[in-house]
Coordinates of C-alpha atoms and ligand atoms in Angstrom, one line a residue:
X1050 CA 22.0 44.8 238.9
X1051 CA 18.7 43.2 237.9
X1052 CA 15.6 44.9 239.5
X1053 CA 12.3 43.4 240.6
X1054 CA 10.6 46.0 238.2
X1055 CA 12.6 44.6 235.2
X1056 CA 11.6 41.1 236.1
X1057 CA 8.0 42.1 236.3
X1058 CA 8.0 44.0 233.1
X1059 CA 9.5 40.8 231.3
X1060 CA 6.9 38.7 232.7
X1061 CA 4.2 41.0 231.6
X1062 CA 5.3 40.6 228.0
X1063 CA 4.7 36.7 227.9
X1064 CA 0.9 36.0 227.5
X1065 CA -0.9 32.7 228.5
X1066 CA -2.7 32.0 225.4
X1067 CA -1.2 28.5 225.2
X1068 CA -2.9 27.7 228.5
X1069 CA -6.1 29.2 227.1
X1070 CA -5.9 31.9 229.8
X1071 CA -6.2 35.7 229.7
X1072 CA -3.3 37.9 231.1
X1073 CA 0.3 37.4 231.4
X1074 CA 2.9 35.5 233.5
X1075 CA 2.9 38.6 235.7
X1076 CA -0.7 38.0 236.6
X1077 CA 0.2 34.5 238.1
X1078 CA 3.4 35.8 239.7
X1079 CA 2.8 36.0 243.4
X1080 CA 6.3 37.1 244.7
X1081 CA 9.7 37.9 243.3
X1082 CA 12.8 37.6 245.2
X1083 CA 16.1 38.9 243.6
X1084 CA 19.4 39.1 245.4
X1085 CA 22.4 41.3 244.5
X1086 CA 24.0 38.5 242.5
X1087 CA 21.1 38.1 240.2
X1088 CA 19.7 35.0 241.8
X1089 CA 16.0 34.9 241.3
X1090 CA 13.3 33.1 243.1
X1091 CA 9.7 33.3 241.6
X1092 CA 6.5 32.3 243.3
X1093 CA 4.2 31.3 240.6
X1094 CA 0.5 30.4 241.0
X1095 CA -0.2 27.2 239.3
X1096 CA -3.5 27.6 237.4
X1097 CA -3.9 23.9 237.0
X1098 CA -1.7 20.8 237.3
X1099 CA 0.2 19.5 234.2
X1100 CA 1.1 23.0 233.0
X1101 CA 4.4 23.2 235.0
X1102 CA 6.5 22.4 231.9
X1103 CA 4.9 24.9 229.7
X1104 CA 5.1 27.6 232.2
X1105 CA 8.8 26.9 232.8
X1106 CA 9.5 27.2 229.0
X1107 CA 7.4 30.6 229.0
X1108 CA 9.4 31.9 231.9
X1109 CA 12.5 30.9 230.1
X1110 CA 11.3 32.9 227.1
X1111 CA 10.4 35.9 229.3
X1112 CA 13.6 36.0 231.2
X1113 CA 16.2 34.5 228.8
X1114 CA 17.5 37.9 227.6
X1115 CA 17.8 39.6 230.9
X1116 CA 21.5 40.5 231.4
X1117 CA 22.9 39.7 234.8
X1118 CA 20.4 37.0 235.7
X1119 CA 22.4 34.2 237.3
X1120 CA 19.9 31.7 238.3
X1121 CA 16.1 31.2 238.5
X1122 CA 14.1 29.1 240.8
X1123 CA 10.4 28.5 240.6
X1124 CA 8.1 27.7 243.3
X1125 CA 4.7 26.8 242.3
X1126 CA 1.6 27.3 244.5
X1127 CA -1.2 25.0 243.8
X1128 CA -4.8 25.9 244.4
X1129 CA -4.8 24.3 247.9
X1130 CA -3.9 27.3 249.9
X1131 CA -0.3 28.3 249.8
X1132 CA 1.1 24.8 249.1
X1133 CA 4.5 24.7 247.5
X1134 CA 6.1 22.2 245.2
X1135 CA 9.7 21.3 245.6
X1136 CA 11.8 24.1 243.9
X1137 CA 14.2 22.8 241.2
X1138 CA 18.0 23.4 242.2
X1139 CA 20.0 26.1 240.4
X1140 CA 20.1 27.4 236.9
X1141 CA 17.1 28.1 234.8
X1142 CA 13.9 26.2 235.7
X1143 CA 14.5 22.6 235.3
X1144 CA 11.9 20.6 233.2
X1145 CA 11.6 17.2 234.4
X1146 CA 12.0 14.7 231.6
X1147 CA 9.4 12.5 233.2
X1148 CA 6.7 14.5 235.2
X1149 CA 4.2 12.7 237.2
X1150 CA 1.6 11.0 235.2
X1151 CA 3.5 11.3 231.8
X1152 CA 4.0 8.2 229.9
X1153 CA 7.7 7.1 229.5
X1154 CA 9.5 8.3 226.4
X1155 CA 9.5 6.0 223.5
X1156 CA 11.4 5.3 220.4
X1157 CA 9.6 5.3 217.2
X1158 CA 9.5 1.7 216.0
X1159 CA 12.0 1.1 213.1
X1160 CA 13.8 4.4 213.5
X1161 CA 17.4 4.5 214.9
X1162 CA 18.1 8.1 215.3
X1163 CA 15.8 11.2 215.5
X1164 CA 17.5 14.7 214.8
X1165 CA 15.7 17.8 215.3
X1166 CA 16.3 21.1 213.4
X1167 CA 15.1 24.2 215.3
X1168 CA 15.5 27.9 215.8
X1169 CA 14.3 30.5 218.2
X1170 CA 13.2 32.6 215.3
X1171 CA 11.3 32.1 212.0
X1172 CA 12.7 32.5 208.5
X1173 CA 16.3 31.7 209.4
X1174 CA 16.4 28.6 207.2
X1175 CA 15.4 25.7 209.3
X1176 CA 13.4 24.1 206.7
X1177 CA 16.1 24.5 204.1
X1178 CA 18.7 23.1 206.5
X1179 CA 16.4 20.2 207.4
X1180 CA 15.6 19.3 203.9
X1181 CA 19.3 19.5 202.6
X1182 CA 20.5 17.5 205.6
X1183 CA 18.0 14.9 205.0
X1184 CA 19.1 14.7 201.2
X1185 CA 22.7 14.8 202.1
X1186 CA 22.3 12.0 204.6
X1187 CA 20.4 10.0 202.1
X1188 CA 23.1 10.6 199.4
X1189 CA 25.6 9.2 201.9
X1190 CA 23.5 6.0 201.7
X1191 CA 21.6 6.2 204.9
X1192 CA 17.9 5.4 205.1
X1193 CA 16.4 8.7 205.9
X1194 CA 13.0 10.3 206.6
X1195 CA 12.0 13.9 206.9
X1196 CA 9.2 14.9 209.2
X1197 CA 7.8 18.4 208.7
X1198 CA 6.6 19.1 212.3
X1199 CA 5.9 22.8 211.2
X1200 CA 2.2 22.3 211.6
X1201 CA 1.5 25.9 211.5
X1202 CA 3.5 26.7 208.2
X1203 CA 4.6 23.6 206.6
X1204 CA 7.3 24.5 203.8
X1205 CA 8.8 20.9 203.2
X1206 CA 6.2 20.2 200.4
X1207 CA 7.4 23.2 198.5
X1208 CA 11.1 22.6 199.0
X1209 CA 10.8 19.0 197.9
X1210 CA 8.5 19.6 195.0
X1211 CA 5.7 17.6 196.7
X1212 CA 2.9 20.2 196.7
X1213 CA 0.3 17.7 195.1
X1214 CA 1.5 14.8 197.1
X1215 CA -1.2 13.1 199.4
X1216 CA -0.4 10.4 202.0
X1217 CA -2.2 7.0 202.1
X1218 CA -3.0 4.6 205.0
X1219 CA -2.0 1.1 205.1
X1220 CA -4.0 -1.9 206.2
X1221 CA -3.1 -1.3 209.8
X1222 CA -4.4 2.2 209.6
X1223 CA -0.9 3.6 209.7
X1224 CA 0.0 6.6 207.6
X1225 CA 2.5 5.9 204.8
X1226 CA 4.9 8.8 204.1
X1227 CA 5.5 10.0 200.5
X1228 CA 8.8 9.0 198.9
X1229 CA 11.0 11.3 196.9
X1230 CA 14.1 9.9 195.4
X1231 CA 14.4 7.4 198.2
X1232 CA 13.8 9.9 200.9
X1233 CA 10.6 9.3 203.0
X1234 CA 8.7 12.5 203.8
X1235 CA 5.6 13.4 205.9
X1236 CA 4.1 16.9 206.3
X1237 CA 0.8 18.1 207.3
X1238 CA 0.8 19.9 203.9
X1239 CA 0.0 16.5 202.4
X1240 CA -3.2 16.3 204.5
X1241 CA -4.5 19.7 203.3
X1242 CA -6.5 19.9 200.1
X1243 CA -4.3 22.4 198.5
X1244 CA -1.9 25.2 199.1
X1245 CA -4.5 28.0 199.2
X1246 CA -6.4 26.1 202.0
X1247 CA -5.9 27.9 205.2
X1248 CA -4.6 25.8 208.1
X1249 CA -7.9 25.8 209.7
X1250 CA -6.9 23.1 212.3
X1251 CA -6.0 25.0 215.3
X1252 CA -4.4 24.3 218.5
X1253 CA -5.6 20.9 219.9
X1254 CA -6.4 19.6 216.5
X1255 CA -2.9 20.4 215.2
X1256 CA -1.3 18.9 218.2
X1257 CA -3.3 15.7 217.5
X1258 CA -1.6 15.7 214.3
X1259 CA 1.8 15.7 216.0
X1260 CA 0.8 12.7 218.1
X1261 CA -0.1 10.9 214.9
X1262 CA 3.2 11.9 213.4
X1263 CA 4.9 10.3 216.3
X1264 CA 3.1 6.9 216.7
X1265 CA 0.8 6.4 213.7
X1266 CA 3.1 6.4 210.8
X1267 CA 4.9 3.4 209.0
X1268 CA 8.2 4.8 208.4
X1269 CA 9.7 1.4 207.7
X1270 CA 13.3 1.0 208.7
X1271 CA 15.1 4.4 208.9
X1272 CA 18.6 5.3 210.1
X1273 CA 17.8 8.8 210.6
X1274 CA 14.5 10.9 210.9
X1275 CA 15.2 14.6 210.4
X1276 CA 12.5 16.8 212.1
X1277 CA 11.9 20.3 210.7
X1278 CA 10.5 22.2 213.7
X1279 CA 8.2 25.2 213.8
X1280 CA 10.1 28.4 214.8
X1281 CA 10.4 29.2 218.6
X1282 CA 10.0 27.3 221.8
X1283 CA 6.5 26.1 221.9
X1284 CA 4.2 23.2 222.3
X1285 CA 5.3 21.2 219.4
X1286 CA 8.9 21.0 220.8
X1287 CA 7.6 20.2 224.1
X1288 CA 5.4 17.4 223.0
X1289 CA 8.0 15.8 221.0
X1290 CA 10.5 16.0 223.8
X1291 CA 8.1 14.6 226.4
X1292 CA 7.1 11.6 224.2
X1293 CA 10.2 10.6 222.3
X1294 CA 13.7 9.7 222.8
X1295 CA 15.5 12.3 220.8
X1296 CA 19.2 11.9 219.8
X1297 CA 20.0 15.5 219.1
X1298 CA 19.0 19.0 218.1
X1299 CA 20.6 21.3 215.6
X1300 CA 19.9 25.1 216.2
X1301 CA 19.9 27.2 213.0
X1302 CA 20.7 30.9 213.3
X1303 CA 21.7 33.7 211.0
X1304 CA 24.5 36.2 211.9
X1305 CA 22.4 39.0 213.1
X1306 CA 22.3 39.9 216.8
X1307 CA 18.5 39.7 216.8
X1308 CA 18.5 36.1 215.6
X1309 CA 21.3 35.2 218.1
X1310 CA 19.2 36.5 221.1
X1311 CA 16.6 33.9 219.8
X1312 CA 19.1 31.1 219.4
X1313 CA 19.9 31.4 223.0
X1314 CA 16.4 30.7 224.0
X1315 CA 16.3 27.7 221.7
X1316 CA 19.5 26.2 223.0
X1317 CA 18.2 26.8 226.6
X1318 CA 14.9 25.0 225.8
X1319 CA 16.6 22.0 224.3
X1320 CA 18.9 21.8 227.3
X1321 CA 15.9 22.0 229.6
X1322 CA 14.1 19.5 227.7
X1323 CA 17.1 17.1 227.9
X1324 CA 17.8 17.1 224.2
X1325 CA 21.5 17.0 223.4
X1326 CA 22.4 20.1 221.4
X1327 CA 24.6 18.9 218.5
X1328 CA 25.6 22.4 217.7
X1329 CA 24.8 25.5 215.6
X1330 CA 24.3 26.0 211.9
X1331 CA 25.0 29.6 210.9
X1332 CA 22.9 30.1 207.9
X1333 CA 23.3 33.0 205.3
X1334 CA 26.7 33.4 207.1
X1335 CA 28.3 35.2 204.2
X1336 CA 27.7 36.2 200.6
X1337 CA 29.9 35.2 197.8
X1338 CA 30.3 37.5 194.9
X1339 CA 29.4 35.6 191.7
X1340 CA 32.1 37.6 189.7
X1341 CA 35.1 37.8 191.9
X1342 CA 34.4 35.0 194.4
X1343 CA 35.1 37.2 197.4
X1344 CA 33.1 36.6 200.6
X1345 CA 31.3 39.4 202.2
X1346 CA 29.9 39.1 205.7
X1347 CA 26.9 41.3 205.0
X1348 CA 25.3 40.5 208.3
X1349 CA 28.4 40.9 210.4
X1350 CA 30.9 38.2 211.4
X1351 CA 32.0 36.5 214.6
X1352 CA 28.9 37.0 217.0
X1353 CA 27.8 33.5 216.5
X1354 CA 31.3 32.1 217.0
X1355 CA 31.7 34.1 220.1
X1356 CA 28.4 32.8 221.6
X1357 CA 29.2 29.3 220.5
X1358 CA 32.6 29.4 222.1
X1359 CA 31.1 30.7 225.4
X1360 CA 28.5 28.0 225.4
X1361 CA 31.0 25.2 224.5
X1362 CA 28.8 24.7 221.3
X1363 CA 30.2 23.6 217.9
X1364 CA 29.4 25.6 214.7
X1365 CA 28.6 22.5 212.7
X1366 CA 28.3 24.5 209.4
X1367 CA 28.4 28.0 207.9
X1368 CA 26.1 28.2 205.0
X1369 CA 26.6 31.0 202.5
X1370 CA 23.7 33.1 201.1
X1371 CA 23.3 31.8 197.6
X1372 CA 20.4 33.0 195.4
X1373 CA 20.5 29.4 193.9
X1374 CA 19.4 28.0 197.2
X1375 CA 16.1 29.7 197.3
X1376 CA 15.6 29.5 193.6
X1377 CA 16.2 25.7 193.7
X1378 CA 13.9 25.4 196.9
X1379 CA 11.1 27.3 195.1
X1380 CA 11.0 25.0 192.3
X1381 CA 11.0 21.9 194.5
X1382 CA 14.7 20.9 194.5
X1383 CA 16.9 21.2 197.5
X1384 CA 20.2 22.6 196.6
X1385 CA 22.2 19.6 197.5
X1386 CA 20.3 17.8 194.6
X1387 CA 20.0 20.7 192.2
X1388 CA 23.6 22.0 192.4
X1389 CA 25.7 19.4 194.2
X1390 CA 28.9 21.0 193.4
X1391 CA 27.9 24.4 194.9
X1392 CA 29.5 25.8 198.0
X1393 CA 26.2 25.5 199.7
X1394 CA 25.7 22.1 198.9
X1395 CA 29.3 21.2 199.9
X1396 CA 28.5 22.8 203.2
X1397 CA 25.2 20.9 203.8
X1398 CA 27.1 17.6 203.0
X1399 CA 29.8 18.5 205.6
X1400 CA 27.0 19.1 208.1
X1401 CA 25.7 15.7 207.2
X1402 CA 29.1 14.1 208.0
X1403 CA 29.3 15.9 211.3
X1404 CA 25.8 14.7 212.3
X1405 CA 26.9 11.2 211.5
X1406 CA 29.9 11.6 213.5
X1407 CA 28.2 12.9 216.5
X1408 CA 25.1 10.5 216.3
X1409 CA 26.4 7.4 214.7
X1410 CA 24.1 4.6 213.8
X1411 CA 24.4 1.8 216.4
X1412 CA 25.6 -1.4 214.9
Ligands
ATP957 N1 21.6 29.8 202.5 C1 20.6 30.5 201.9 N2 20.7 31.2 200.8 C2 19.7 31.8 200.2 N3 18.4 31.8 200.5 C3 18.2 31.0 201.6 C4 19.2 30.3 202.4 N4 18.6 29.6 203.3 C5 17.4 29.9 203.3 N5 17.1 30.7 202.2 C6 15.7 31.2 201.9 O1 15.1 31.9 203.0 C7 13.7 31.7 203.1 C8 13.5 31.1 204.6 O2 14.0 29.9 204.6 P1 13.3 28.6 205.3 O3 11.9 28.4 204.9 O4 14.2 27.5 205.2 O5 13.3 29.2 206.9 P2 12.7 28.6 208.1 O6 13.5 29.0 209.2 O7 12.2 27.3 207.9 O8 11.2 29.5 208.1 P3 9.9 29.3 209.0 O9 10.3 29.8 210.4 O10 9.0 30.1 208.3 O11 9.7 27.8 209.0 C9 13.3 30.8 201.9 O12 13.0 31.5 200.9 C10 14.7 30.1 201.7 O13 14.8 29.6 200.3
MG958 MG1 10.3 26.3 208.1

């Protein structure tokens, strides 16, 4: 049975830095009611209006891993003594797709479909998957753009060999993406003087870059825009989902248990944000012996499948660990381009076919 203490401990672990506040979720929790079936009601003090969504995501992050938690309801108190907001019904906290005062979600002009590539945890291969998916879609004759929305650690310029690229601005003051073999690419990396320059833009400034990436770019006509997200469930994801009509999210994971715990958070976040989860990509799923061709599941096998089955999610691709993937990426060529006949490249092309099937281009 889940205890109140367990909930409070979990709330204590989630800080409030994104709200520019000291302390943790526990500090703004006024009451915790939990029944024997794991149904939780949290009474949370709302420090200011407009931060409800970010608090709900943080609550999800804090509570997502607690076994036996059946539902979470959040009741917000505003500063006016003891006033309650209507609690959302059932499940994890509901994030309204259109909160009061938020502008309506828009489509980016000229772009037919926007696909996000995310993960709960860093280093699982999001950027590799995003770049190779974009190239595979382009090879299948679609007009494709790749947006590196990882403003905190952009790696698309490296993977695509565009480290020295710089963007230009057209007569209408719109940013023009860089083109590589017909693929349109934009990354904050193109706006920093060089690789060694630390990302000194912090917080608000970086988020301004995301705003610009959404609405101040002349992409031309695109069938698909693939978006490489920063790891985790933070403000970039929230900003994109609040402003744009998004057609689907792919969640990347590795086979280890620890990554899987994070993938659950990512899936929950997309669901709460109203972004359809197209499925999972299990990266580094197995290793193929270069001599005998035998597959070894060095990180274990079956855990991702089991989770996917339980959630009714499809595993869109199982990508092997292949040294040539990182070697090609490091020298600026995604594996789909560098070694189109490799097992890995074939897996990425299959992923692209599945994405097209799930999110076809409207005629
Ligand atoms: N299937 C694979 N086989 C071999 N190496 C891989 C594979 N996928 C990714 N890598 C390597 O693992 C490292 C991490 O990959 P990548 O940068 O794509 O992860 P990420 O999830 O985008 O990371 P971050 O969270 O930092 O953005 C890179 O060096 C990449 O080349
Ligand atoms: Mg990345």
